[in-house]
Short mmCIF file of C-alpha atoms in Angstrom, two decimals:
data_model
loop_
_atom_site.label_atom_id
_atom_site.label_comp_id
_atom_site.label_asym_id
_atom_site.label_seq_id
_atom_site.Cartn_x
_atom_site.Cartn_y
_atom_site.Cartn_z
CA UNK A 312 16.41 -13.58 -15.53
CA UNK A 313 13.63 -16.22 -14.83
CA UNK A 314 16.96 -19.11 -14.17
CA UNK A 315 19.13 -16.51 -12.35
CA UNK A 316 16.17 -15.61 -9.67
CA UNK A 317 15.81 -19.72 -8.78
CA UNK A 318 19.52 -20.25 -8.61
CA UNK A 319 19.39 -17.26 -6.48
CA UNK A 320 16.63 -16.69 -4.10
CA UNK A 321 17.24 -14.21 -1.49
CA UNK A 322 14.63 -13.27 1.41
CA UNK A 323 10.63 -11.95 0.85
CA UNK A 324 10.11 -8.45 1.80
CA UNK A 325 6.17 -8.18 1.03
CA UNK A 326 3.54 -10.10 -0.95
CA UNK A 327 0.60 -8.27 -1.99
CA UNK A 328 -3.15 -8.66 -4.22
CA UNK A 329 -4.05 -6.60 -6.91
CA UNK A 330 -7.51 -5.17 -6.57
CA UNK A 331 -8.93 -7.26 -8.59
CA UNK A 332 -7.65 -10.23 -7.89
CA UNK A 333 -5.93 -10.98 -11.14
CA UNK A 334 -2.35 -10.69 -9.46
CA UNK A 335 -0.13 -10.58 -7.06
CA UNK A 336 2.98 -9.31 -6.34
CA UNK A 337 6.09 -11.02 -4.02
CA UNK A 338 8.75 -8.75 -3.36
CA UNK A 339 12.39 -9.90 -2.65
CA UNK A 340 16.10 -7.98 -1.60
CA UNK A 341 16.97 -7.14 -5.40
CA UNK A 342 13.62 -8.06 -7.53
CA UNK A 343 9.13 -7.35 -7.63
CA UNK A 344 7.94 -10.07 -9.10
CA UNK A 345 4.19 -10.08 -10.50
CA UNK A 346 2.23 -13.65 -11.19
CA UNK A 347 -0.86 -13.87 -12.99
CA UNK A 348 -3.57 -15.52 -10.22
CA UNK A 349 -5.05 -17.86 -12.89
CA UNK A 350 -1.59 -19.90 -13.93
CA UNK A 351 0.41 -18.14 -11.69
CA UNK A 352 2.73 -17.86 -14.06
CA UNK A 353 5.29 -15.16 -14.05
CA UNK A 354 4.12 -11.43 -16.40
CA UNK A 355 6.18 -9.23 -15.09
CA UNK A 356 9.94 -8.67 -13.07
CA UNK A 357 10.65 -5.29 -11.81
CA UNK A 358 14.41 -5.14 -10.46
CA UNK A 359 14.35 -2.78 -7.75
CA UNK A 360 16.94 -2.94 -4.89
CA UNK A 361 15.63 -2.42 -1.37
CA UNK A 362 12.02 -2.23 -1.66
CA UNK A 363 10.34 -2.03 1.35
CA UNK A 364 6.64 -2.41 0.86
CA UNK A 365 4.74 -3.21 -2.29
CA UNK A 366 1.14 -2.25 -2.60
CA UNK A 367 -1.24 -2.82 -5.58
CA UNK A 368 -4.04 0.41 -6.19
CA UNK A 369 -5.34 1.48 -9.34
CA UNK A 370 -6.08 4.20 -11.81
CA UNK A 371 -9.61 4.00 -13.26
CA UNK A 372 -9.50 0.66 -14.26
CA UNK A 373 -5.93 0.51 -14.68
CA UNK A 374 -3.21 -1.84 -12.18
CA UNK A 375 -0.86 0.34 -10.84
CA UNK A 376 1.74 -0.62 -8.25
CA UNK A 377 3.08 1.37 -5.24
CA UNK A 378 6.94 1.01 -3.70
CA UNK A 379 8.63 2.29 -1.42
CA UNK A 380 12.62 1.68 -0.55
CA UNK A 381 14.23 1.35 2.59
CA UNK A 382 16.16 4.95 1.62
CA UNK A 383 12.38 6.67 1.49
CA UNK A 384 12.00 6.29 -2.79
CA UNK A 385 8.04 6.14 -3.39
CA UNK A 386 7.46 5.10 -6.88
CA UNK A 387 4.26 4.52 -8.81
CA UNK A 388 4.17 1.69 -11.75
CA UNK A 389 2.12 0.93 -14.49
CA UNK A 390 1.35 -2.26 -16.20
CA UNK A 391 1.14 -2.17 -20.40
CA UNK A 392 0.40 -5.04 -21.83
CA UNK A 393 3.17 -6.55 -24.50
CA UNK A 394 1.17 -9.70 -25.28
CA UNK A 395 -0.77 -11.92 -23.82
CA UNK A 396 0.93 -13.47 -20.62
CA UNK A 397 3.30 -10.77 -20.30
CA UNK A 398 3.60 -6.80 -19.40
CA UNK A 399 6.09 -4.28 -19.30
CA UNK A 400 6.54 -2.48 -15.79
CA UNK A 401 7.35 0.90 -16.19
CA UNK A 402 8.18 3.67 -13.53
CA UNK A 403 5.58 6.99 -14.13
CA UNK A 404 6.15 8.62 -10.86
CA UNK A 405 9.53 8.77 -8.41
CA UNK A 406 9.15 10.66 -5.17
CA UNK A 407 11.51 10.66 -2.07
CA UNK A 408 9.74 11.00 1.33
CA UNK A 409 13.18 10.54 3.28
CA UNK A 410 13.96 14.65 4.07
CA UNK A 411 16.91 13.13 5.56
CA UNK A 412 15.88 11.54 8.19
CA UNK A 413 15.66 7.28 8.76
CA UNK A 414 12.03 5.82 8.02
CA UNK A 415 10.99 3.78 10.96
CA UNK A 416 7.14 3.16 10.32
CA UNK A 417 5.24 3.83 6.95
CA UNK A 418 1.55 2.90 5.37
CA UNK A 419 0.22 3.69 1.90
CA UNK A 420 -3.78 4.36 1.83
CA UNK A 421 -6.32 2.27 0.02
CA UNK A 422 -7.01 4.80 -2.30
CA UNK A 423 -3.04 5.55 -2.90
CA UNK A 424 -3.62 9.22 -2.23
CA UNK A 425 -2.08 8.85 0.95
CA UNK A 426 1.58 7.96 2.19
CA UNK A 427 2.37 8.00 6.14
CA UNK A 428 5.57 8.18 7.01
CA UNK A 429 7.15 8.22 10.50
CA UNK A 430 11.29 8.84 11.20
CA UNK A 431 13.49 8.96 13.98
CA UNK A 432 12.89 12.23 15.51
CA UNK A 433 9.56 10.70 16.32
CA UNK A 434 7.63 12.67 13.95
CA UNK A 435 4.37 11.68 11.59
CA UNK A 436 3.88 13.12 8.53
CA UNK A 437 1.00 12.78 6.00
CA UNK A 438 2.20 13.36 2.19
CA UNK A 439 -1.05 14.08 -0.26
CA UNK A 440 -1.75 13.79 -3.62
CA UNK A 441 1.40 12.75 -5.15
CA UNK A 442 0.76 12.11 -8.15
CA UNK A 443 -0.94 15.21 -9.48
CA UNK A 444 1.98 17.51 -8.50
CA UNK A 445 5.70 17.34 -8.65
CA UNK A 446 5.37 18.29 -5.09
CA UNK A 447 3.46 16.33 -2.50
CA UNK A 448 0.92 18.42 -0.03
CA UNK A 449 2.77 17.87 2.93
CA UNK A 450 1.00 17.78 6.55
CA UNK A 451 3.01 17.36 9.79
CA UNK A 452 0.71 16.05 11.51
CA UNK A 453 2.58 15.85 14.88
CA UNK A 454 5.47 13.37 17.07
CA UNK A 455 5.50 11.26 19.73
CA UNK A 456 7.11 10.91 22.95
CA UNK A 457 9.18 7.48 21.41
CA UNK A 458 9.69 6.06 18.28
CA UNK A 459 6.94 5.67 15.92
CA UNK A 460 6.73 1.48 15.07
CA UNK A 461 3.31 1.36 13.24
CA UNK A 462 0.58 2.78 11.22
CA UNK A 463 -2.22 2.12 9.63
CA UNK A 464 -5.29 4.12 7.33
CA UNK A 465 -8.80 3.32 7.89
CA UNK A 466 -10.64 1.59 5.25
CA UNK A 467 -12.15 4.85 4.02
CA UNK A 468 -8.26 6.55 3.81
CA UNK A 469 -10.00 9.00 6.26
CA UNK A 470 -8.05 8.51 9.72
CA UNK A 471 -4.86 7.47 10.42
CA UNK A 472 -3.27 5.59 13.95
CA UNK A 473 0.34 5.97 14.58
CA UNK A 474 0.90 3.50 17.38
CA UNK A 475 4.75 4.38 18.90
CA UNK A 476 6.87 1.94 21.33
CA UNK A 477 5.71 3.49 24.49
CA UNK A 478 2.10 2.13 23.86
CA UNK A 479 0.79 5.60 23.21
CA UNK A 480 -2.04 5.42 20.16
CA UNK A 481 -2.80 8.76 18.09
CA UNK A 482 -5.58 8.69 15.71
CA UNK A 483 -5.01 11.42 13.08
CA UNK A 484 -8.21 12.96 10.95
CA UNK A 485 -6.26 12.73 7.20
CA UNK A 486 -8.77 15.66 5.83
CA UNK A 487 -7.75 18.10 8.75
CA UNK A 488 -4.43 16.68 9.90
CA UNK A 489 -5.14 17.42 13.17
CA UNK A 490 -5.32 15.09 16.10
CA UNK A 491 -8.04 13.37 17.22
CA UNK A 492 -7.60 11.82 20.20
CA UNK A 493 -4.27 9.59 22.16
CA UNK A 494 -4.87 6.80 23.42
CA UNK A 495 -2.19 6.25 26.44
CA UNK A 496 -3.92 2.74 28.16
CA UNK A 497 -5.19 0.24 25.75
CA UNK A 498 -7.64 -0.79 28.31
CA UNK A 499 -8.97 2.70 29.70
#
């Protein structure tokens, strides 16, 4: 797989640090691939199609690693160790955050409690706690006047900014859902 990668390369999507420092993940079109930080050799290839953003988090004091696909699949996977330069990647959580709409902005929190997703009709919502349910909590937090192009968590997962292509700014309160303020002049 290793050969067929360099005699193919296709474009980076994302490139991302464990939390810890001891990897990091590049993501292309059609493959994750996860290199140790010491040799930087190659321990793990996830084929996955379409991935949009990688993120590392953790579990304890376990690696895991967060996806999401351009079609709105969130999935959650965990390292286990075969020997010693490699691991097995395995899926342990699929979720899809599309409700049939287009993605145009998305942001996982720190903590990886937290996905923010924003679609077409303009709208923002918050999905909670995915893991620990079959069901995410679900907050709509609210839309905008144009569409939504970025977001972004605080450090401590506690706020949210959606920043849309008008220039207008929200800053959500995660806890509540509920708007905070909106920024409409950068400079005001």
């Amino acid at each position: 797989l290793i050969d067929f990668i360099r005699k193919n390369p296709s474009i980076l999507n994302n490139i991302c640090w464990s939390d810890d420092d001891s990897m990091f993940a590049v993501c292309e079109d059609k493959y994750i691939i996860i290199r140790d930080s010491k040799k930087y050799n190659v321990i793990s290839i996830i084929q996955e199609k379409n991935v949009k953003e990688v993120m590392f988090s953790h579990e304890g004091n376990q690696n895991v690693l967060l996806t999401l696909k351009n079609n709105g699949d969130f999935s959650i996977w965990h390292f286990n160790k075969t020997d010693k330069d490699s691991v097995e990647t395995v899926p342990y959580f699929n979720f899809n955050c599309n409700n049939g709409k287009k993605i145009t902005a998305f942001a996982f929190s720190n903590n990886s409690d937290y996905i923010a997703v924003a679609y077409d009709d303009f709208s923002v919502v918050l999905y909670y706690k995915l893991r620990l349910t079959n069901q995410a909590v679900t907050f709509n937090l609210g839309t905008h006047d144009s569409p939504v192009s970025f977001l972004s968590f605080s450090q401590n997962d506690n706020y949210l900014i959606s920043g849309s292509k008008d220039g207008v700014i929200n800053l959500w309160n995660c806890k509540t859902s509920q708007k905070m303020c909106s920024i409409t002049e950068l400079l005001e």
